[in-house]
Amino acid sequence: MSDTISVELVSIDADLGPDKAAVIRALADRVAATGRAGSGSALFDDAWARELKDETGLPGGIAIPHAKSASVSVPTLAFARLTPGVDFGAPDGPADIVFLIAAPDTAAEAHLAILSKLARSLMQDEFTDALRAASGADEVVAIVDRAIADEPQSETEAPAVAQASAPPVAAEGRRPRIVAVTACATGIAHTFMAADALTAAGRTEGVDLVVEPQGSSGYKALPQSVIDEADAVIFAVDVDVREPERFAGKPVVRSGVKRGIEEPARMIAEAVAASTDPAAPRVSGETTTTATPAATQSWGSRIQRILLTGVSYMIPFVAGGGLLIALGFLLGGFQVNQDDRAFDVVLNNALWALPDGGLGQYFGSVFFVIGATSMGFLVSALAGYIAFAIADRPGLAPGFVAGAVAVLMNAGFIGGIVGGLLAGFIAWAIGRIDAPRWLRGLMPVVIIPLLGSIVASGLMLLFLGRPIAWLMQVLNDWLTGLAGSSGIILVGVILGLMMCFDLGGPVNKVAYAFATAGLASASTDNPAPYLIMAAVMCSGMVPPLAMALASTILDRRRFTPVERENGVAAWLLGASFISEGAIPFAAADPLRVIPASMLGGAVTGALSMAFAVQSLAPHGGIFVFFAITPLWGFAIALVAGTLVSALAVVLLKRFATKRTSSTVDAVAV
């Protein structure tokens, strides 16, 4: 029999208090009373601190409060079958099955593996059904012992590939291939429950899925070949992924570890969708030497991640709307919306009552109006999803409203960022209020959206909107002035450097967001936003095209077989304006690839401005040639920058001595 649980640690059909704090305290005191912890209060404090980071209620009436605590001397399970159940934050209601998992802060791997085995058993209906049917404490102990007595699966052992019962619809005639990483703050319970939930959902959803649970005592890294062949990545984590550079360039779906337990099928569906979406977020090439809990990350890192979330959700509105506007210009001419004519045509004409310009004018106006409507959501979507990144779904409505207010006050995308941050943090703060139980159901759908919208949008209207609008006007006037002077070339150099610095990272996204946000105010009288958009898109195409040229044509021997294969794909990615196509090269050799890319990007940005290249489309690369003028200028700038970057990286690989891997890793971008 295991010494992890005993009859003294079991409560059957007990009322341990009205809320989860009382239940956790009662179970912690029970552990201390059996001599397994020096202090029940100290164990409660550690378990409660973990609970405040993320509630431990799970679907199916289960709760697993847990902690690693210096007060615990023996790895221990305390069990309670509650009557009545108590709310632990699960989406489907109160929990009646509660395990307090208490581990010493220096617990051995074997002990942690036993506790993880219990967590996995809780995902099985037959196990929880047996606990609910048990007639006494000794029967509960026997059920738990049977669950954890088998040879435990090591925390570092990754589950096998999930086998689907039926193949889904997938690209290239095969099933999608997904890899996942799960990790929680303690690395005991949620880590392995999420791994099992995703694996089981993978079988049901018909994908080839491999999970790497990163537990508290270590992990077994997935083979790099498996990662390389994956179509997308799932990170269900509450802490940093260890060695994230292994996944560099892969489309990624990120969430907390609990979502991996509660919504595994939805996460898999999102990953499959991301695998074919060029605009999907991707894993950067950054290295991380240690896993840092999200709660202890610097505010700078948190804000960076929050802003990138807003930008990534905004991009579909920009890409779709911008391309529709470009099609409108193609069909109806560049004067399609002169004096708001496009809106008048759409509202007052039809296929059986065409305007003077005929079908071209009519369909051009239709495309333009749809695109302009889509672009109208740009700032609201940016603000809404910034708030979503902070406060989850309760932050969406306050964020969207604050973004709309920013548009109303002409505060632009800076106002959207400020409004989204305000709405998100206000919604998050309101959500932390310990509301009465009868009010909790209304908090996310009524109270938080109502109060968050009032406070965030009220601050924008009363205090912040006008100063931000003034700042935006100053910036717009400055850009308009530069458009007619030599200073615009310097702007092109700066934007080119930014686009090539981190290849889809925060600096790249800032430059892109700046360019796309300006399109709404562009016109024949104010061409600066079109000039900036062209410089940004052309520069962003340089790194993948340069790496493709260098690795497949100029000097194949300087690149590995994998890099040469990536180079083939990088031709299309670069032509499509997907800067992330260069990430595999930058992740492997950042000290050569990134400077070479920035050099070419600066050349391209400068030439694009010098030739006064304009782009009416925010995305698409060479495939939106009809929205670029003059096309010859765009082509010369792109070819020049690509050649400069490709030659630079080849020369650096030939003549710049490579440092040791540890040095490179220490300074990798």
XYZ file of C-alpha atoms in Angstrom:
669
model
C 0.000 0.000 0.000
C 1.261 3.483 -0.813
C 2.086 5.849 2.059
C 0.820 8.799 0.021
C -2.744 8.602 1.384
C -4.288 7.044 4.483
C -7.757 6.809 6.000
C -6.919 9.717 8.329
C -6.601 11.927 5.262
C -10.028 11.049 3.820
C -13.316 12.856 4.438
C -16.510 11.231 3.112
C -19.681 13.271 2.478
C -18.316 16.049 4.632
C -19.182 19.728 4.896
C -15.771 21.412 5.217
C -16.985 24.973 4.870
C -18.897 27.325 2.574
C -16.064 28.168 0.166
C -12.881 26.792 -1.290
C -10.643 28.616 1.192
C -12.330 26.782 4.053
C -12.026 23.433 2.265
C -8.323 23.910 1.488
C -7.627 25.022 5.064
C -9.463 22.001 6.495
C -7.512 19.585 4.280
C -4.199 21.341 5.051
C -4.914 21.037 8.783
C -5.689 17.337 8.263
C -2.264 16.864 6.609
C -0.540 18.641 9.495
C -2.497 16.615 12.075
C -1.084 13.377 10.629
C 2.475 14.699 10.983
C 3.062 15.050 7.261
C 3.412 18.849 7.411
C 4.947 21.009 10.084
C 2.228 23.638 9.840
C -1.267 23.491 8.440
C -1.288 27.280 8.122
C 1.935 27.314 6.101
C 0.623 24.597 3.779
C -2.643 26.495 3.368
C -0.757 29.707 2.530
C 1.215 27.958 -0.207
C -1.843 26.183 -1.623
C -3.915 29.361 -1.485
C -1.189 31.354 -3.254
C -1.306 28.764 -6.041
C -5.118 28.980 -6.114
C -5.005 32.755 -6.528
C -2.802 32.385 -9.621
C -5.261 30.039 -11.318
C -8.339 28.338 -9.900
C -8.009 24.565 -9.657
C -11.599 23.554 -10.388
C -11.995 21.236 -13.375
C -14.965 20.049 -15.414
C -16.822 17.104 -13.949
C -17.084 18.306 -10.342
C -13.366 17.928 -9.592
C -10.899 20.213 -7.828
C -7.194 19.668 -7.255
C -5.738 22.413 -5.060
C -2.017 21.718 -4.832
C 1.286 23.155 -3.736
C 4.951 22.471 -3.216
C 5.636 23.651 0.314
C 8.626 23.740 2.641
C 6.289 22.745 5.486
C 5.494 19.354 3.885
C 7.765 16.467 4.841
C 6.091 13.594 2.960
C 4.319 13.737 -0.446
C 0.673 13.525 0.538
C -2.863 13.311 -0.823
C -5.797 14.529 1.265
C -9.247 13.685 -0.100
C -12.723 15.055 0.498
C -16.072 14.071 -0.990
C -18.100 17.166 -0.256
C -21.760 17.516 0.583
C -22.696 20.071 -0.585
C -20.195 20.821 -3.349
C -18.066 23.962 -3.291
C -17.220 26.305 -6.151
C -13.540 26.019 -7.177
C -13.984 28.013 -10.385
C -14.843 25.211 -12.818
C -17.015 26.271 -15.753
C -19.675 23.633 -15.062
C -20.310 24.299 -11.380
C -19.222 23.243 -7.875
C -16.809 20.401 -7.104
C -17.707 17.454 -4.907
C -14.427 15.517 -5.437
C -11.433 17.390 -3.989
C -7.831 16.271 -3.669
C -5.271 18.439 -1.900
C -1.917 17.479 -3.408
C 0.902 18.444 -1.049
C 4.520 17.946 -2.058
C 7.763 18.946 -0.328
C 9.557 21.731 -2.143
C 12.461 19.286 -2.592
C 10.360 16.256 -3.541
C 12.122 13.466 -5.425
C 11.151 12.640 -8.984
C 9.614 9.290 -8.018
C 7.294 10.952 -5.502
C 6.268 13.646 -7.944
C 5.552 10.993 -10.554
C 3.128 9.293 -8.144
C 1.242 12.538 -7.619
C 1.174 13.108 -11.378
C -0.236 9.597 -11.825
C -3.175 10.605 -9.635
C -3.744 13.744 -11.702
C -3.929 11.622 -14.836
C -6.356 9.207 -13.197
C -8.702 12.105 -12.509
C -9.200 12.406 -16.269
C -10.792 8.929 -16.310
C -14.531 8.684 -15.617
C -14.256 5.211 -14.076
C -11.860 6.553 -11.440
C -14.048 9.482 -10.381
C -17.188 7.323 -10.530
C -15.560 4.854 -8.155
C -14.679 7.657 -5.735
C -18.264 8.898 -5.731
C -19.578 5.390 -5.102
C -17.098 4.502 -2.324
C -18.786 3.595 0.952
C -15.956 4.499 3.300
C -12.493 5.976 3.747
C -10.728 2.632 3.434
C -12.374 2.028 0.042
C -11.238 5.461 -1.157
C -7.674 4.669 -0.083
C -7.814 1.362 -1.965
C -9.116 3.061 -5.131
C -6.366 5.676 -5.013
C -3.695 3.093 -4.246
C -4.702 1.060 -7.282
C -4.506 4.172 -9.442
C -0.994 5.085 -8.340
C 0.439 1.670 -7.530
C 1.166 0.721 -11.147
C 4.618 1.503 -12.471
C 4.303 5.279 -12.740
C 4.957 6.977 -16.009
C 7.961 9.204 -15.606
C 7.287 12.886 -15.665
C 9.856 13.151 -18.406
C 8.224 10.563 -20.635
C 6.226 12.042 -23.476
C 2.987 10.311 -24.459
C 2.882 8.506 -27.738
C 1.383 9.883 -30.886
C -2.378 9.911 -30.738
C -3.987 7.700 -33.335
C -7.081 9.040 -34.962
C -10.094 6.876 -35.512
C -10.857 8.524 -38.838
C -8.767 10.877 -40.960
C -10.023 14.479 -41.087
C -9.949 16.773 -44.061
C -6.340 17.941 -44.284
C -3.904 19.511 -46.667
C -1.607 17.448 -48.906
C -3.743 14.339 -48.503
C -2.567 13.582 -44.971
C -3.646 14.187 -41.404
C -2.432 17.354 -39.687
C 0.637 16.924 -37.487
C 0.580 18.844 -34.204
C 3.075 18.993 -31.358
C 2.125 20.356 -27.941
C 3.839 21.457 -24.745
C 2.050 21.508 -21.392
C 3.413 23.048 -18.193
C 1.974 24.524 -15.014
C 3.553 26.496 -12.200
C 4.112 23.480 -9.931
C 4.567 20.878 -12.656
C 2.610 18.250 -10.740
C -1.042 18.092 -11.721
C -2.267 20.369 -14.501
C 0.793 19.637 -16.638
C -0.091 15.961 -17.050
C -3.853 16.353 -17.054
C -3.545 18.763 -19.984
C -1.173 16.364 -21.744
C -3.645 13.504 -21.396
C -6.628 15.644 -22.415
C -4.876 16.838 -25.567
C -3.715 13.324 -26.422
C -7.221 11.929 -26.040
C -8.711 14.779 -28.081
C -6.103 14.166 -30.761
C -7.413 10.645 -31.231
C -10.967 11.912 -31.474
C -10.173 14.799 -33.811
C -8.073 12.672 -36.142
C -4.691 14.393 -35.970
C -1.189 13.087 -35.392
C -0.487 14.655 -32.003
C 2.585 14.390 -29.762
C 2.710 16.070 -26.342
C 5.777 17.092 -24.329
C 4.748 17.561 -20.674
C 7.352 19.723 -18.947
C 7.019 18.559 -15.353
C 8.630 19.837 -12.185
C 11.478 17.324 -12.228
C 12.344 17.623 -15.895
C 11.072 16.559 -19.277
C 11.977 14.414 -22.232
C 12.386 16.682 -25.239
C 10.545 15.682 -28.365
C 12.808 14.567 -31.230
C 13.677 17.542 -33.388
C 12.576 15.595 -36.447
C 9.053 15.326 -35.000
C 8.978 19.078 -34.349
C 10.308 19.877 -37.820
C 7.573 17.793 -39.461
C 4.776 19.379 -37.382
C 2.293 21.713 -39.056
C 1.639 23.733 -35.892
C 2.386 23.935 -32.167
C 0.167 24.136 -29.084
C 1.599 25.759 -25.956
C -0.764 25.105 -23.032
C 1.464 26.597 -20.366
C 1.449 28.849 -17.319
C 5.240 29.217 -17.413
C 7.769 29.776 -20.160
C 8.333 26.890 -22.544
C 11.778 25.429 -22.087
C 14.007 25.645 -25.144
C 11.370 27.430 -27.265
C 13.866 27.921 -30.101
C 13.258 24.271 -31.049
C 9.832 25.338 -32.343
C 10.994 28.529 -34.112
C 8.896 29.503 -37.100
C 5.980 27.161 -36.376
C 2.412 28.499 -36.252
C 1.416 28.486 -32.594
C -1.707 28.478 -30.425
C -1.008 29.646 -26.868
C -3.097 29.427 -23.729
C -2.913 28.682 -20.055
C -2.582 25.051 -19.079
C -6.178 24.806 -17.824
C -7.539 25.443 -21.286
C -5.633 22.369 -22.422
C -7.705 20.391 -19.917
C -11.062 22.079 -20.499
C -10.992 22.757 -24.264
C -8.461 20.389 -25.865
C -10.514 19.769 -29.011
C -10.960 23.488 -29.627
C -7.235 24.117 -29.186
C -6.458 21.360 -31.683
C -8.929 22.855 -34.172
C -7.297 26.266 -33.753
C -3.866 24.738 -34.319
C -5.033 22.997 -37.499
C -6.478 26.292 -38.746
C -3.270 28.161 -37.870
C -1.192 25.668 -39.857
C -2.654 27.018 -43.109
C -2.943 30.674 -42.069
C 0.030 32.829 -43.178
C -0.995 35.509 -40.678
C -1.105 33.128 -37.685
C 1.212 33.907 -34.741
C 4.486 32.004 -34.912
C 7.103 30.924 -32.413
C 9.997 33.356 -32.434
C 13.606 32.250 -32.479
C 14.333 33.537 -28.989
C 16.123 31.293 -26.514
C 15.161 30.880 -22.887
C 17.598 29.288 -20.483
C 15.215 28.891 -17.583
C 11.494 28.634 -17.174
C 10.104 31.718 -15.479
C 6.592 31.720 -14.050
C 4.286 34.100 -15.854
C 3.518 35.799 -12.581
C 7.208 36.739 -12.129
C 7.870 37.947 -15.678
C 8.882 41.559 -16.080
C 6.190 44.054 -16.906
C 8.033 44.790 -20.121
C 7.706 41.164 -21.223
C 4.034 41.075 -20.265
C 3.204 44.259 -22.150
C 5.117 43.018 -25.190
C 3.116 39.791 -25.257
C -0.146 41.674 -24.733
C 0.514 44.106 -27.584
C 1.548 41.305 -29.952
C -1.725 39.543 -29.202
C -3.675 42.642 -30.205
C -1.673 43.095 -33.400
C -1.983 39.427 -34.415
C -5.790 39.522 -34.137
C -5.921 42.874 -35.923
C -3.977 41.684 -38.977
C -6.866 39.734 -40.624
C -8.992 42.902 -40.640
C -6.109 44.823 -42.176
C -5.124 42.193 -44.740
C -8.655 41.433 -45.915
C -9.830 45.043 -45.878
C -6.702 46.399 -47.510
C -6.793 43.889 -50.347
C -10.471 44.649 -50.972
C -9.679 48.361 -51.184
C -6.878 47.570 -53.627
C -9.316 45.532 -55.750
C -11.691 48.480 -55.647
C -8.974 50.710 -57.088
C -8.169 48.059 -59.714
C -11.771 47.839 -60.928
C -12.952 51.395 -60.432
C -9.754 53.388 -60.868
C -7.823 55.422 -58.313
C -10.618 57.990 -58.165
C -13.192 55.358 -57.167
C -13.914 57.084 -53.854
C -13.248 60.680 -54.713
C -15.592 62.808 -52.573
C -16.957 59.581 -50.987
C -18.396 58.587 -54.344
C -18.011 54.838 -53.670
C -20.442 54.947 -50.749
C -22.938 56.968 -52.780
C -22.711 54.448 -55.663
C -23.300 51.448 -53.389
C -26.262 53.028 -51.608
C -28.006 54.516 -54.634
C -27.225 52.073 -57.443
C -27.612 48.374 -58.213
C -26.819 45.817 -60.897
C -30.014 46.834 -62.700
C -29.311 50.557 -62.152
C -25.608 50.992 -62.830
C -23.781 54.286 -62.225
C -22.203 56.307 -65.020
C -18.966 54.339 -64.789
C -20.722 51.049 -65.531
C -19.839 47.686 -64.002
C -16.261 48.691 -63.254
C -17.331 51.668 -61.171
C -20.073 49.695 -59.438
C -18.014 46.628 -58.463
C -15.021 48.800 -57.657
C -17.220 50.763 -55.272
C -18.613 47.567 -53.727
C -15.135 46.203 -53.068
C -13.938 49.544 -51.768
C -16.852 49.955 -49.345
C -16.481 46.422 -47.970
C -12.745 46.948 -47.550
C -13.173 50.340 -45.918
C -15.723 48.843 -43.515
C -13.272 46.092 -42.599
C -10.499 48.648 -42.070
C -12.878 50.556 -39.829
C -12.583 47.735 -37.295
C -8.795 48.031 -37.175
C -8.402 50.145 -34.040
C -11.357 48.520 -32.262
C -9.969 45.032 -32.942
C -6.510 46.102 -31.769
C -7.905 47.507 -28.514
C -10.358 44.642 -28.004
C -7.765 41.909 -28.300
C -5.210 43.780 -26.218
C -7.848 43.775 -23.478
C -8.577 40.112 -24.240
C -4.893 39.266 -23.702
C -5.091 40.818 -20.234
C -8.555 39.868 -18.957
C -9.659 37.087 -21.318
C -13.223 37.183 -22.677
C -14.602 39.664 -20.083
C -12.149 42.226 -21.468
C -13.340 41.995 -25.076
C -16.357 44.313 -24.879
C -14.642 47.082 -22.857
C -11.660 46.871 -25.213
C -13.712 47.122 -28.398
C -15.707 50.041 -26.998
C -12.544 51.864 -25.909
C -11.114 51.326 -29.401
C -14.272 52.736 -30.989
C -14.035 55.775 -28.719
C -10.407 56.227 -29.818
C -11.598 56.298 -33.439
C -14.366 58.748 -32.539
C -11.806 61.113 -31.032
C -9.302 60.716 -33.892
C -6.800 59.184 -31.458
C -5.725 56.555 -33.996
C -3.895 53.345 -33.226
C -2.033 54.903 -30.277
C -5.414 55.657 -28.729
C -6.439 52.079 -29.474
C -3.396 50.742 -27.634
C -3.981 53.001 -24.640
C -7.713 52.219 -24.577
C -7.097 48.483 -24.870
C -4.591 48.495 -22.021
C -6.947 50.529 -19.834
C -9.921 48.302 -20.593
C -7.943 45.110 -20.065
C -6.437 46.051 -16.716
C -9.700 47.516 -15.451
C -11.617 44.375 -16.468
C -8.925 42.202 -14.899
C -9.082 44.189 -11.637
C -12.874 43.962 -11.467
C -12.668 40.225 -12.109
C -10.390 39.796 -9.087
C -13.098 41.068 -6.741
C -14.369 38.278 -4.496
C -18.028 38.699 -5.441
C -20.845 36.912 -3.614
C -21.615 33.505 -5.015
C -25.003 34.585 -6.393
C -23.299 37.371 -8.386
C -20.410 35.385 -9.856
C -22.379 34.132 -12.849
C -23.162 37.712 -13.869
C -19.610 39.014 -13.483
C -18.095 37.956 -16.859
C -21.159 38.669 -19.005
C -22.694 41.770 -17.381
C -20.785 43.389 -14.529
C -17.243 43.375 -15.951
C -18.223 44.524 -19.477
C -20.481 47.242 -18.047
C -18.062 48.702 -15.501
C -15.019 48.161 -17.706
C -16.621 50.021 -20.613
C -17.763 52.881 -18.406
C -14.383 53.411 -16.744
C -12.043 52.803 -19.705
C -14.079 54.686 -22.299
C -14.917 57.409 -19.786
C -11.219 58.025 -19.171
C -10.637 58.171 -22.940
C -13.469 60.667 -23.467
C -12.770 62.886 -20.477
C -8.990 62.952 -20.159
C -6.875 60.937 -22.610
C -8.524 61.088 -26.028
C -7.773 64.722 -26.894
C -4.040 64.655 -25.970
C -3.558 61.449 -27.954
C -5.467 62.895 -30.914
C -3.179 65.946 -30.791
C -0.115 63.666 -30.806
C -1.469 61.733 -33.785
C -2.073 64.982 -35.664
C 1.504 66.082 -34.992
C 2.846 62.763 -36.266
C 0.630 62.928 -39.338
C 1.758 66.467 -40.140
C 5.390 65.430 -39.687
C 4.993 62.499 -42.077
C 3.192 64.667 -44.603
C 6.086 67.100 -44.451
C 8.657 64.346 -44.892
C 6.789 62.992 -47.909
C 7.913 65.946 -49.930
C 11.513 66.093 -48.685
C 14.672 64.002 -48.522
C 13.779 63.036 -44.957
C 11.410 60.391 -46.255
C 14.437 58.300 -47.275
C 15.596 58.224 -43.649
C 12.119 57.021 -42.654
C 12.493 54.220 -45.209
C 15.849 53.184 -43.733
C 14.422 53.095 -40.200
C 11.355 51.094 -41.239
C 13.548 48.659 -43.202
C 15.757 48.072 -40.169
C 12.722 47.524 -37.939
C 11.091 45.054 -40.327
C 14.247 42.920 -40.490
C 15.354 43.091 -36.866
C 13.246 40.323 -35.330
C 11.352 38.832 -38.302
C 7.769 38.957 -37.085
C 8.611 39.863 -33.493
C 7.565 42.984 -31.573
C 9.803 45.480 -33.430
C 8.646 44.122 -36.782
C 5.005 44.269 -35.670
C 5.323 47.869 -34.440
C 6.549 48.979 -37.867
C 3.801 47.006 -39.607
C 1.045 48.290 -37.313
C 2.281 51.850 -37.812
C 2.091 51.440 -41.589
C -1.310 49.757 -41.750
C -2.942 52.127 -39.274
C -2.042 55.043 -41.523
C -3.779 53.633 -44.590
C -7.161 54.793 -43.348
C -6.060 58.423 -43.692
C -4.240 58.003 -47.033
C -5.412 59.742 -50.182
C -4.051 61.231 -53.389
C -3.502 64.458 -51.437
C -1.796 62.600 -48.574
C 0.316 59.806 -50.138
C 2.714 59.393 -47.186
C 0.876 56.342 -45.760
C 1.057 54.630 -49.162
C 4.812 55.321 -49.313
C 5.315 53.941 -45.815
C 3.240 50.842 -46.546
C 5.294 50.082 -49.651
C 8.598 50.470 -47.771
C 7.392 48.218 -44.955
C 6.078 45.470 -47.236
C 9.070 45.537 -49.575
C 11.587 45.473 -46.688
C 9.718 42.677 -44.924
C 10.061 40.498 -48.013
C 13.864 40.780 -48.066
C 14.991 38.371 -45.281
C 13.232 35.194 -46.507
C 14.063 35.921 -50.150
C 17.709 36.623 -49.280
C 18.011 33.413 -47.248
C 16.385 31.489 -50.084
C 18.815 32.960 -52.608
C 21.859 32.322 -50.435
C 20.959 28.770 -49.410
C 19.652 27.421 -52.715
C 21.753 29.262 -55.324
C 24.691 31.378 -54.159
C 26.498 29.095 -51.672
C 24.607 25.913 -50.863
C 27.618 24.377 -49.082
C 27.440 26.953 -46.295
C 23.990 25.748 -45.295
C 22.770 22.493 -43.793
C 20.433 20.178 -45.734
C 17.548 21.305 -43.513
C 18.340 24.964 -44.205
C 18.453 24.286 -47.930
C 15.004 22.711 -47.692
C 13.786 25.722 -45.715
C 15.303 27.912 -48.412
C 13.059 26.369 -51.048
C 9.985 27.214 -48.963
C 11.349 30.676 -48.188
C 11.031 31.704 -51.870
C 7.247 31.539 -51.670
C 7.077 32.911 -48.122
C 9.199 35.891 -49.059
C 7.258 36.555 -52.248
C 4.079 36.551 -50.121
C 5.507 39.035 -47.562
C 5.854 36.536 -44.723
C 9.019 37.645 -42.929
C 8.840 34.631 -40.600
C 10.168 32.498 -43.467
C 13.667 33.586 -42.384
C 13.212 32.593 -38.726
C 14.734 29.071 -39.074
C 17.903 30.661 -40.459
C 18.004 33.369 -37.794
C 17.389 30.871 -34.993
C 20.339 28.732 -36.142
C 22.769 31.613 -36.826
C 21.427 34.911 -35.465
C 24.732 36.800 -35.368
C 25.127 36.503 -39.125
C 21.587 36.299 -40.452
C 20.029 39.217 -38.564
C 22.695 41.861 -39.376
C 22.702 40.756 -43.029
C 18.895 40.970 -43.145
C 18.872 44.439 -41.574
C 21.457 45.686 -44.067
C 19.336 44.570 -47.020
C 16.149 45.867 -45.401
C 17.686 49.324 -44.956
C 18.727 49.408 -48.628
C 15.255 48.334 -49.752
C 13.467 50.847 -47.525
C 15.649 53.697 -48.757
C 15.225 52.792 -52.439
C 11.482 52.308 -52.064
C 11.166 55.838 -50.682
C 13.605 57.253 -53.242
C 11.500 55.837 -56.081
C 8.299 57.073 -54.364
C 6.806 53.575 -54.456
C 3.251 53.423 -53.163
C 1.297 50.374 -52.012
C -2.462 50.540 -51.628
C -2.525 46.992 -50.212
C -1.209 46.141 -46.723
C -0.224 42.558 -47.492
C 0.314 40.081 -50.279
C 3.791 40.848 -51.610
C 4.180 40.336 -55.349
C 0.665 38.924 -55.559
C -0.847 42.414 -55.154
C 1.245 43.911 -57.950
C -1.831 45.710 -59.270
C -1.946 47.811 -56.076
C 1.699 48.929 -56.297
C 2.988 51.873 -58.282
C 5.487 52.245 -59.826
C 5.976 48.517 -60.025
C 9.455 48.871 -61.502
C 10.577 50.854 -58.460
C 9.213 48.208 -56.105
C 11.016 45.484 -58.065
C 14.366 47.316 -58.111
C 14.214 48.034 -54.373
C 13.298 44.427 -53.583
C 15.984 42.876 -55.813
C 18.676 45.235 -54.533
C 17.939 44.547 -50.879
C 17.698 40.808 -51.462
C 21.073 40.728 -53.217
C 22.725 42.825 -50.501
C 21.394 40.579 -47.703
C 22.193 37.334 -49.531
C 25.756 38.383 -50.339
C 26.261 39.709 -46.815
C 25.185 36.490 -45.147
C 27.358 34.399 -47.490
C 30.393 36.598 -46.796
C 29.770 36.471 -43.060
C 29.496 32.676 -43.155
C 32.742 32.449 -45.129
C 34.917 34.926 -43.266
C 33.357 35.600 -39.853
C 34.537 32.973 -37.372
C 31.614 31.323 -35.662
C 31.623 31.610 -31.887
C 30.941 28.728 -29.599
C 27.353 27.604 -29.343
C 27.095 28.798 -25.752
C 28.186 32.289 -26.744
C 25.748 32.387 -29.626
C 22.913 31.153 -27.456
C 23.666 33.783 -24.865
C 23.180 36.632 -27.296
C 20.694 35.096 -29.726
C 17.783 37.274 -30.714
